[in-house]
Coordinates of C-alpha atoms in Angstrom, one line a residue:
M1 CA -23.8 -22.5 -18.7
S2 CA -23.7 -25.3 -15.6
D3 CA -20.8 -23.6 -14.8
S4 CA -21.4 -19.9 -14.6
L5 CA -24.7 -21.1 -12.8
L6 CA -22.7 -23.3 -9.9
A7 CA -20.8 -19.9 -9.7
A8 CA -23.6 -17.8 -9.1
I9 CA -25.2 -20.0 -6.8
I10 CA -21.8 -19.7 -5.0
A11 CA -21.7 -16.0 -5.1
F12 CA -25.4 -15.8 -4.0
A13 CA -24.5 -18.0 -0.6
L14 CA -21.4 -15.7 -0.1
F15 CA -22.9 -12.7 -0.4
S16 CA -26.2 -13.1 0.5
L17 CA -25.4 -11.8 4.5
V18 CA -22.4 -9.7 3.4
L19 CA -24.4 -7.4 0.5
G20 CA -28.2 -8.5 1.0
L21 CA -28.8 -7.4 4.4
R22 CA -27.6 -4.2 6.3
T23 CA -28.1 -3.1 9.6
V24 CA -30.2 0.1 10.5
D25 CA -30.4 1.8 13.5
D26 CA -33.8 3.0 14.2
A27 CA -35.9 4.1 17.3
T28 CA -36.4 0.4 18.1
G29 CA -33.1 -0.4 18.0
L30 CA -30.7 -2.2 15.3
T31 CA -33.0 -3.9 12.8
L32 CA -32.2 -6.0 9.4
E33 CA -32.8 -4.1 6.0
P34 CA -32.8 -6.6 3.0
R35 CA -31.1 -4.9 -0.3
P36 CA -32.2 -7.5 -3.2
G37 CA -31.2 -5.1 -5.8
L38 CA -27.7 -4.7 -4.9
L39 CA -27.3 -8.5 -4.3
L40 CA -29.2 -9.6 -7.5
T41 CA -26.9 -7.1 -9.1
V42 CA -23.9 -8.8 -7.8
V43 CA -24.8 -12.2 -8.4
A44 CA -25.8 -11.2 -12.2
I45 CA -22.3 -9.9 -12.7
V46 CA -20.8 -13.2 -11.6
F47 CA -22.9 -14.9 -13.9
F48 CA -22.8 -13.2 -16.8
G49 CA -19.2 -12.7 -16.3
R50 CA -18.3 -16.4 -15.9
L51 CA -20.3 -17.0 -18.8
A52 CA -18.6 -14.7 -21.1
L53 CA -14.9 -16.1 -20.0
N54 CA -16.5 -19.4 -20.7
L55 CA -17.5 -18.4 -24.1
F56 CA -14.9 -16.0 -25.2
V57 CA -11.9 -16.9 -23.3
W58 CA -11.4 -20.2 -21.4
Q59 CA -12.8 -22.4 -24.2
A60 CA -12.7 -20.2 -27.2
E61 CA -10.2 -21.0 -30.2
Y62 CA -9.4 -17.6 -30.1
P63 CA -9.2 -15.8 -26.4
L64 CA -10.4 -12.3 -27.0
T65 CA -7.8 -11.2 -24.1
A66 CA -4.9 -12.2 -26.2
P67 CA -4.5 -8.9 -27.9
F68 CA -5.0 -7.1 -24.8
A69 CA -2.0 -9.4 -22.9
K70 CA 0.3 -8.7 -26.1
L71 CA 0.0 -5.2 -25.0
F72 CA 2.4 -5.7 -22.4
N73 CA 4.9 -8.4 -24.1
T74 CA 6.8 -8.5 -27.2
E75 CA 4.3 -10.9 -29.4
P76 CA 3.7 -9.4 -32.6
F77 CA -0.1 -8.8 -33.5
D78 CA -2.1 -10.4 -36.0
R79 CA -4.8 -9.3 -38.2
R80 CA -7.2 -10.2 -35.5
D81 CA -5.6 -8.9 -32.8
R82 CA -5.7 -5.2 -34.6
M83 CA -9.2 -5.7 -35.6
T84 CA -10.1 -6.8 -31.4
L85 CA -8.2 -3.8 -30.4
A86 CA -9.7 -1.3 -32.9
V87 CA -13.3 -2.5 -31.8
A88 CA -12.4 -1.9 -28.2
L89 CA -11.2 1.6 -28.6
V90 CA -14.5 2.5 -30.7
F91 CA -16.3 1.1 -28.1
G92 CA -14.6 2.9 -25.4
A93 CA -14.9 6.4 -27.1
G94 CA -19.1 5.4 -27.5
W95 CA -19.5 4.9 -23.8
L96 CA -17.5 7.8 -22.8
A97 CA -19.0 10.0 -25.4
T98 CA -22.5 8.7 -24.7
G99 CA -21.8 9.1 -20.6
L100 CA -20.7 13.0 -21.0
I101 CA -23.7 13.4 -23.2
V102 CA -26.5 12.0 -21.3
G103 CA -24.7 12.4 -18.0
E104 CA -24.2 8.7 -17.1
P105 CA -21.3 8.3 -15.1
V106 CA -21.3 4.3 -15.1
Y107 CA -20.8 4.8 -19.0
E108 CA -17.9 7.5 -18.5
L109 CA -16.3 5.2 -16.1
L110 CA -16.1 2.0 -18.7
G111 CA -15.1 4.4 -21.5
T112 CA -12.3 5.9 -19.6
V113 CA -11.1 2.6 -18.3
V114 CA -11.0 1.2 -21.6
L115 CA -9.4 4.0 -23.3
L116 CA -6.5 4.5 -20.6
F117 CA -6.0 0.4 -20.6
V118 CA -5.6 0.2 -24.3
G119 CA -3.9 3.7 -24.8
L120 CA -1.3 3.1 -21.7
G121 CA -0.6 -0.6 -23.6
L122 CA -0.3 0.8 -27.0
L123 CA 2.3 3.5 -25.8
R124 CA 4.2 1.2 -23.6
R125 CA 4.3 -1.2 -26.8
F126 CA 5.5 1.7 -29.0
I127 CA 8.2 2.9 -26.5
V128 CA 9.8 -0.3 -26.1
Q129 CA 9.8 -1.4 -29.9
R130 CA 11.3 2.1 -30.9
F131 CA 14.0 2.1 -28.0
P132 CA 14.4 -1.6 -27.0
N133 CA 17.7 -1.0 -24.9
L134 CA 16.8 1.7 -22.5
P135 CA 17.1 1.0 -19.0
Y136 CA 13.2 1.1 -18.0
A137 CA 13.6 0.4 -14.5
Q138 CA 16.1 2.8 -13.5
I139 CA 13.8 5.7 -15.6
F140 CA 10.6 4.4 -13.6
I141 CA 12.4 4.9 -10.2
A142 CA 13.9 8.0 -11.3
G143 CA 10.5 9.3 -12.3
G144 CA 9.1 8.1 -9.1
I145 CA 11.8 10.0 -7.2
L146 CA 11.7 13.2 -8.9
F147 CA 7.7 12.9 -8.6
A148 CA 8.0 12.4 -5.1
L149 CA 10.3 15.3 -4.7
F150 CA 8.4 17.8 -6.7
F151 CA 4.7 17.0 -6.3
P152 CA 4.0 19.2 -3.5
I153 CA 6.4 22.2 -4.4
V154 CA 4.6 22.2 -8.2
T155 CA 0.9 21.5 -7.0
Y156 CA 1.3 24.3 -4.3
A157 CA 2.6 26.7 -6.7
L158 CA 0.1 26.2 -9.7
E159 CA -2.7 26.8 -7.1
S160 CA -0.8 29.7 -5.2
M161 CA -0.4 31.2 -8.8
F162 CA -3.7 30.7 -11.1
R163 CA -6.2 29.5 -7.7
I164 CA -7.6 26.5 -10.0
G165 CA -9.2 25.0 -7.0
L166 CA -7.0 22.0 -6.6
P167 CA -7.6 19.8 -3.6
L168 CA -4.2 20.4 -1.5
R169 CA -5.1 19.4 1.6
Y170 CA -6.5 16.2 0.5
W171 CA -3.9 15.3 -1.9
F172 CA -1.1 16.3 0.8
D173 CA -3.1 13.9 3.8
L174 CA -3.3 11.1 1.5
S175 CA 0.3 11.5 0.3
I176 CA 1.7 11.3 3.5
L177 CA -0.6 8.3 4.6
I178 CA 1.0 6.3 1.7
L179 CA 4.3 7.5 2.2
T180 CA 3.6 6.1 6.1
Y181 CA 2.7 3.0 4.5
V182 CA 6.0 2.6 2.2
M183 CA 8.0 3.4 5.2
L184 CA 6.1 0.5 7.1
G185 CA 6.3 -2.0 4.2
W186 CA 10.1 -1.4 3.7
G187 CA 10.7 -2.1 7.6
L188 CA 8.7 -4.9 7.4
N189 CA 10.2 -5.9 4.3
I190 CA 13.4 -6.6 6.3
V191 CA 11.6 -9.2 8.5
V192 CA 9.6 -10.9 5.9
G193 CA 11.1 -10.2 2.3
L194 CA 14.8 -10.6 3.6
A195 CA 15.1 -13.1 6.4
G196 CA 12.1 -15.0 5.6
L197 CA 10.5 -14.7 9.2
L198 CA 6.5 -14.3 9.0
D199 CA 5.6 -11.2 11.3
L200 CA 1.6 -10.6 11.8
G201 CA 2.4 -8.3 14.9
Y202 CA 4.2 -5.9 13.1
V203 CA 1.8 -2.9 14.3
A204 CA 3.3 -3.5 17.7
F205 CA 6.5 -1.8 17.2
Y206 CA 4.3 0.8 15.3
A207 CA 2.6 1.4 18.6
V208 CA 5.7 1.2 20.8
G209 CA 7.3 4.4 18.7
A210 CA 3.8 6.2 18.8
Y211 CA 3.7 6.1 22.7
T212 CA 7.0 6.3 23.1
F213 CA 7.1 9.8 21.9
A214 CA 3.5 10.7 22.9
L215 CA 4.7 10.2 26.8
L216 CA 7.7 11.3 26.4
A217 CA 6.3 14.8 25.0
T218 CA 3.3 14.8 27.1
Y219 CA 4.8 13.5 30.7
F220 CA 8.3 15.3 30.4
G221 CA 8.0 18.1 27.3
L222 CA 10.5 16.5 25.1
G223 CA 10.2 17.5 21.6
F224 CA 10.2 15.3 18.2
W225 CA 13.5 15.4 17.2
I226 CA 14.6 14.6 20.3
C227 CA 12.1 11.7 20.6
L228 CA 12.7 10.2 17.1
P229 CA 15.7 8.3 17.8
I230 CA 14.6 7.4 21.2
A231 CA 11.4 5.8 19.6
G232 CA 13.4 3.7 17.1
A233 CA 15.7 2.4 19.7
A234 CA 13.1 1.4 21.7
A235 CA 11.3 -0.2 18.7
A236 CA 14.2 -1.8 18.3
L237 CA 14.6 -3.0 21.9
W238 CA 11.3 -4.7 21.7
G239 CA 12.1 -6.7 18.2
I240 CA 15.0 -8.2 20.5
I241 CA 12.7 -9.1 23.1
L242 CA 10.2 -10.6 20.5
G243 CA 13.0 -12.2 18.8
F244 CA 14.6 -14.2 21.6
P245 CA 11.5 -16.4 22.3
V246 CA 10.8 -17.4 18.7
L247 CA 14.5 -18.3 18.0
R248 CA 13.3 -21.8 17.3
L249 CA 10.4 -20.9 15.6
R250 CA 9.4 -21.0 11.8
G251 CA 6.2 -20.9 9.6
D252 CA 3.0 -21.0 11.2
Y253 CA 4.1 -21.3 14.4
L254 CA 6.0 -18.0 14.1
A255 CA 3.1 -16.2 12.7
I256 CA 0.9 -17.2 16.0
V257 CA 3.8 -15.9 18.4
T258 CA 3.9 -12.7 16.7
L259 CA 0.3 -12.2 16.2
A260 CA -0.4 -12.5 20.1
F261 CA 2.5 -10.2 20.4
G262 CA 0.7 -7.5 18.9
E263 CA -2.2 -8.4 20.5
I264 CA -0.4 -8.4 23.8
V265 CA 0.9 -4.9 23.2
R266 CA -2.4 -3.6 22.3
M267 CA -4.2 -4.8 25.3
V268 CA -1.2 -3.3 27.7
L269 CA -1.9 -0.2 26.1
L270 CA -5.8 -0.5 26.2
N271 CA -5.5 -1.6 29.9
W272 CA -2.6 0.5 31.5
T273 CA -4.9 3.6 32.0
D274 CA -2.7 5.2 34.5
V275 CA 0.2 5.8 32.1
T276 CA -1.5 5.3 28.7
G277 CA -5.1 7.1 29.1
G278 CA -6.5 3.4 28.0
P279 CA -8.9 3.3 25.6
N280 CA -8.9 7.6 25.7
G281 CA -5.2 7.5 24.4
V282 CA -2.6 10.3 24.9
A283 CA -3.8 13.7 23.4
G284 CA -2.0 17.3 23.1
I285 CA 1.2 15.6 21.2
P286 CA 3.5 18.4 19.8
K287 CA 3.8 18.9 16.4
P288 CA 7.3 19.1 15.1
T289 CA 9.1 22.0 14.3
F290 CA 11.4 23.6 11.4
F291 CA 14.7 23.9 13.4
G292 CA 12.6 25.1 16.2
L293 CA 10.1 27.3 14.0
P294 CA 6.6 26.3 15.1
F295 CA 3.9 26.5 12.2
S296 CA 0.8 27.5 14.4
P297 CA -0.1 31.2 14.0
F298 CA -1.0 31.2 17.9
A299 CA 2.9 30.1 19.3
E300 CA 5.0 32.6 20.9
G301 CA 7.9 34.3 19.8
M302 CA 9.2 33.5 16.2
T303 CA 7.3 31.2 14.1
F304 CA 8.1 29.4 10.5
N305 CA 5.9 32.4 8.5
K306 CA 7.3 35.1 10.4
F307 CA 10.8 34.1 10.0
F308 CA 10.7 33.9 6.2
G309 CA 7.9 36.7 6.2
I310 CA 5.5 34.9 4.4
P311 CA 1.8 34.8 5.1
Y312 CA 0.7 32.2 7.8
D313 CA -0.5 29.2 5.3
G314 CA -2.0 26.3 7.0
L315 CA -0.6 23.8 4.1
H316 CA 3.0 24.6 5.1
A317 CA 2.7 22.3 8.0
L318 CA 1.7 20.0 5.5
I319 CA 4.4 20.1 3.4
F320 CA 6.8 19.9 6.1
L321 CA 5.5 16.8 7.1
Y322 CA 5.2 15.4 3.7
Y323 CA 9.2 15.7 3.3
L324 CA 9.7 14.7 6.7
I325 CA 8.3 11.3 5.9
L326 CA 9.4 11.4 2.8
V327 CA 13.2 11.6 4.1
L328 CA 12.1 9.0 6.6
A329 CA 11.3 6.7 3.9
F330 CA 13.8 7.4 1.8
A331 CA 16.5 6.5 4.9
T332 CA 14.5 3.5 5.5
N333 CA 15.3 2.3 1.9
L334 CA 19.1 3.3 1.4
V335 CA 19.7 1.7 5.0
T336 CA 17.9 -1.5 3.8
L337 CA 20.0 -1.5 0.4
R338 CA 23.0 -0.8 2.1
L339 CA 22.5 -3.9 4.5
R340 CA 21.6 -6.0 1.9
R341 CA 25.2 -5.7 0.4
L342 CA 26.7 -6.4 3.9
P343 CA 27.4 -9.8 5.1
V344 CA 24.2 -9.6 7.8
G345 CA 22.0 -8.8 4.6
R346 CA 23.6 -11.7 2.9
A347 CA 23.1 -13.8 5.9
W348 CA 19.5 -12.5 6.0
E349 CA 18.6 -13.8 2.4
A350 CA 20.8 -17.0 3.0
M351 CA 18.4 -17.8 6.1
R352 CA 15.6 -17.1 4.1
E353 CA 16.6 -19.6 1.6
D354 CA 17.6 -22.4 3.6
E355 CA 18.3 -21.7 7.5
I356 CA 20.1 -25.2 8.0
A357 CA 22.2 -24.8 5.1
C358 CA 22.7 -21.4 6.6
R359 CA 23.6 -22.8 9.8
S360 CA 26.2 -25.6 8.4
L361 CA 28.2 -22.7 6.8
G362 CA 28.7 -21.3 10.3
I363 CA 26.4 -18.4 10.0
N364 CA 25.0 -17.2 13.5
T365 CA 21.3 -17.6 13.2
T366 CA 20.4 -16.3 16.6
V367 CA 22.3 -12.9 15.7
T368 CA 20.7 -12.9 12.1
K369 CA 17.4 -13.2 13.3
L370 CA 17.5 -11.0 16.1
S371 CA 19.3 -8.2 14.0
A372 CA 16.3 -8.8 11.5
F373 CA 13.9 -7.8 14.1
A374 CA 15.5 -5.5 15.6
T375 CA 16.2 -3.1 12.1
G376 CA 12.5 -4.1 10.7
A377 CA 11.3 -3.1 14.5
M378 CA 13.3 0.3 14.6
F379 CA 11.9 1.3 11.3
G380 CA 8.4 0.9 12.4
G381 CA 9.1 2.7 15.6
L382 CA 10.3 5.7 13.4
A383 CA 7.1 5.6 11.8
G384 CA 5.1 5.4 14.7
C385 CA 6.9 8.7 15.6
F386 CA 5.9 10.5 12.8
F387 CA 2.3 8.9 13.1
A388 CA 2.0 10.2 16.6
T389 CA 3.5 13.8 15.6
R390 CA 1.1 13.9 12.3
Q391 CA -2.3 12.8 14.0
G392 CA -1.6 14.7 17.5
F393 CA -3.4 11.9 19.3
V394 CA -2.5 8.1 19.5
S395 CA -4.8 5.5 21.1
P396 CA -4.8 1.9 20.9
E397 CA -7.6 1.7 18.1
S398 CA -4.8 2.8 15.7
F399 CA -2.5 -0.6 16.1
T400 CA -5.2 -3.4 15.6
F401 CA -4.3 -6.5 13.8
I402 CA -6.2 -5.0 10.4
E403 CA -3.0 -2.5 10.3
S404 CA -0.6 -5.5 10.3
A405 CA -2.5 -7.4 7.9
I406 CA -2.1 -4.7 5.7
I407 CA 1.3 -4.0 5.9
L408 CA 2.1 -7.5 5.1
A409 CA -0.7 -7.7 2.4
I410 CA 1.8 -4.9 1.0
V411 CA 4.8 -6.3 1.4
V412 CA 3.5 -10.0 -0.3
L413 CA 1.7 -8.3 -3.1
G414 CA 4.7 -6.1 -4.3
G415 CA 6.9 -9.1 -4.2
M416 CA 8.8 -10.1 -1.2
G417 CA 12.4 -8.7 -1.0
S418 CA 11.7 -6.0 -3.9
Q419 CA 12.0 -2.5 -2.3
L420 CA 10.3 -0.6 -5.7
G421 CA 7.3 -3.3 -5.4
V422 CA 6.4 -2.5 -2.3
A423 CA 6.4 0.9 -3.0
I424 CA 4.2 0.4 -5.9
A425 CA 1.8 -1.8 -3.8
A426 CA 1.4 0.9 -1.2
V427 CA 0.6 3.3 -3.6
V428 CA -2.1 0.8 -5.4
M429 CA -3.5 -0.2 -1.9
V430 CA -3.9 2.6 0.2
G431 CA -4.1 5.3 -2.7
G432 CA -6.6 3.0 -4.9
F433 CA -9.0 1.9 -2.4
E434 CA -9.0 5.8 -1.0
A435 CA -9.9 6.9 -4.7
L436 CA -12.8 4.2 -4.7
R437 CA -14.7 6.5 -2.2
H438 CA -15.1 9.1 -4.9
T439 CA -16.0 6.7 -7.7
A440 CA -19.5 7.7 -9.0
G441 CA -19.5 5.2 -11.8
L442 CA -19.6 2.3 -8.8
Q443 CA -23.1 3.7 -7.5
A444 CA -24.6 3.9 -10.9
V445 CA -24.0 0.2 -11.3
F446 CA -24.9 -0.8 -7.4
G447 CA -27.6 1.9 -6.7
E448 CA -27.3 5.4 -4.8
E449 CA -27.0 3.6 -1.6
F450 CA -23.9 2.1 -2.3
D451 CA -20.7 3.4 -0.5
P452 CA -17.3 1.8 -1.6
A453 CA -15.8 2.9 1.6
L454 CA -17.7 0.3 3.0
Y455 CA -16.7 -2.5 1.4
R456 CA -13.1 -1.4 1.3
M457 CA -12.0 -4.6 2.8
L458 CA -14.4 -6.6 0.5
L459 CA -12.7 -5.1 -2.6
F460 CA -9.4 -5.8 -0.7
G461 CA -9.5 -9.1 -0.5
I462 CA -10.6 -9.7 -4.0
A463 CA -7.9 -7.8 -5.3
M464 CA -5.4 -10.3 -3.2
V465 CA -6.9 -13.2 -4.9
G466 CA -6.5 -11.6 -8.3
I467 CA -3.4 -10.9 -7.7
M468 CA -1.9 -13.7 -6.0
V469 CA -4.0 -15.9 -9.3
W470 CA -2.4 -13.8 -11.8
R471 CA 0.8 -12.6 -10.2
P472 CA 1.8 -15.0 -7.4
R473 CA 4.9 -13.9 -6.7
G474 CA 3.7 -10.1 -6.4
L475 CA 3.8 -6.8 -8.4
V476 CA 7.6 -7.0 -8.8
S477 CA 8.9 -10.5 -9.3
S478 CA 12.1 -10.7 -10.5
R479 CA 15.1 -8.4 -8.9
A480 CA 18.5 -7.8 -9.6
P481 CA 20.7 -10.2 -7.2
T482 CA 22.2 -8.5 -4.2
I483 CA 25.9 -9.9 -5.1
S484 CA 27.2 -11.9 -8.5
L485 CA 30.3 -12.8 -10.6
G486 CA 30.6 -10.7 -13.3
N487 CA 27.4 -9.2 -14.9
G488 CA 24.6 -9.6 -12.2
E489 CA 21.2 -10.3 -14.5
T490 CA 18.0 -10.1 -13.3
I491 CA 16.1 -13.2 -12.4
S492 CA 12.5 -14.3 -12.1
G493 CA 11.1 -14.6 -9.1
D494 CA 10.4 -18.2 -10.1
L495 CA 14.2 -19.1 -9.8
V496 CA 13.9 -18.3 -6.2
S497 CA 12.1 -19.3 -2.9
E498 CA 11.0 -15.7 -1.9
G499 CA 7.2 -15.7 -2.3
R500 CA 6.6 -19.1 -1.5
G501 CA 5.0 -18.2 2.0

């Protein structure tokens, strides 16, 4: 009881200003509006949650979480495990039925979460027991690639044939955003995950690529396809420029310098108004064309829909942008996987494990660091070029430190050095938090005025703490060795030093 009370007091102290007060803009200016109901709800959740964990998990002879953990491993169920899971399924079905009958979203949310968690766990356990020797990792990756390839075509065809009201524009926009962060995460993974260089200013290369295309397009009239390699090369050049001053730095000092570099680039973009437009940004950036065919219905000459003889649809441009960023992301992944097998990739991993030992073996750490910075920056620049053409407008506000923090969090939470983990983390972080905007169940718990989008960063921090507690080496903490003698076996992240940072 005392432990739960202490946790509630700490929660009250932490959330009293964040959740307990809200600024309101009225005729007299900004005023503070107290929200005691929301604050008490959160403190009560912390108190009773901590009390329940003490009574039924941490200090119990039979932890109630044991059968749920066994859903995701190979330990056999005993009688108490089966009874606990059966009770959970009954409660989940009851909550869902109650929510549907009385129209309470909170019951629908609870029932859906419980049924999905237990159901997916039982399905996974059944499949693994029946087919223990299947290559599940490869099947998962192949399934993800096929889903990414056919998702826009299948959903667009379904909507065109049956008119079922799918929110395709929202889905495609969200998918493009997720793929952009996947590409950025894979680019930063080269610097942080493979070379072990902590970079807090990665968004600067993203900005260099975006502004390179924006300025070349608006001042010289160059198109997207010409500017794409130029943007990548410009970002790589800035990666080398950043790499030279930090050759002797590592750890916290390297993080500080890269953080400063990101802010310097943003301040230059903000204050060099004659060229960059300052805070007003650069507008009128052209959209990419399909082999010279624009998607706009107002363009002169031959357009995409006229060439193929189909009615104009704004979704065609979105689908094209989706496949464009998908190709760029796949190219980033393939180049990274290929580089890992080359001497430069093995030098990155050797430098990450022990820079002094790496140098004693005759590896040129200067070239190794500069190549890591340049390669990672190049992919950031390509992603920035795509961002500029997708938005049609760029401004310094799009390249703040929070973007670097999100990209770094994707790499760390996914598992540093793991391409699959970075992709999963990008989907969870970008797609998951976007889904919170439409969760009516949270409003039923915290009140009608509760907007989950306003607490995105708070939920982001809580998720990071939770994953670092239960999965300290990331969502995918094991990986196959890049090179091995004989049969290569997947090793746990506990056996390597990656993930310490």
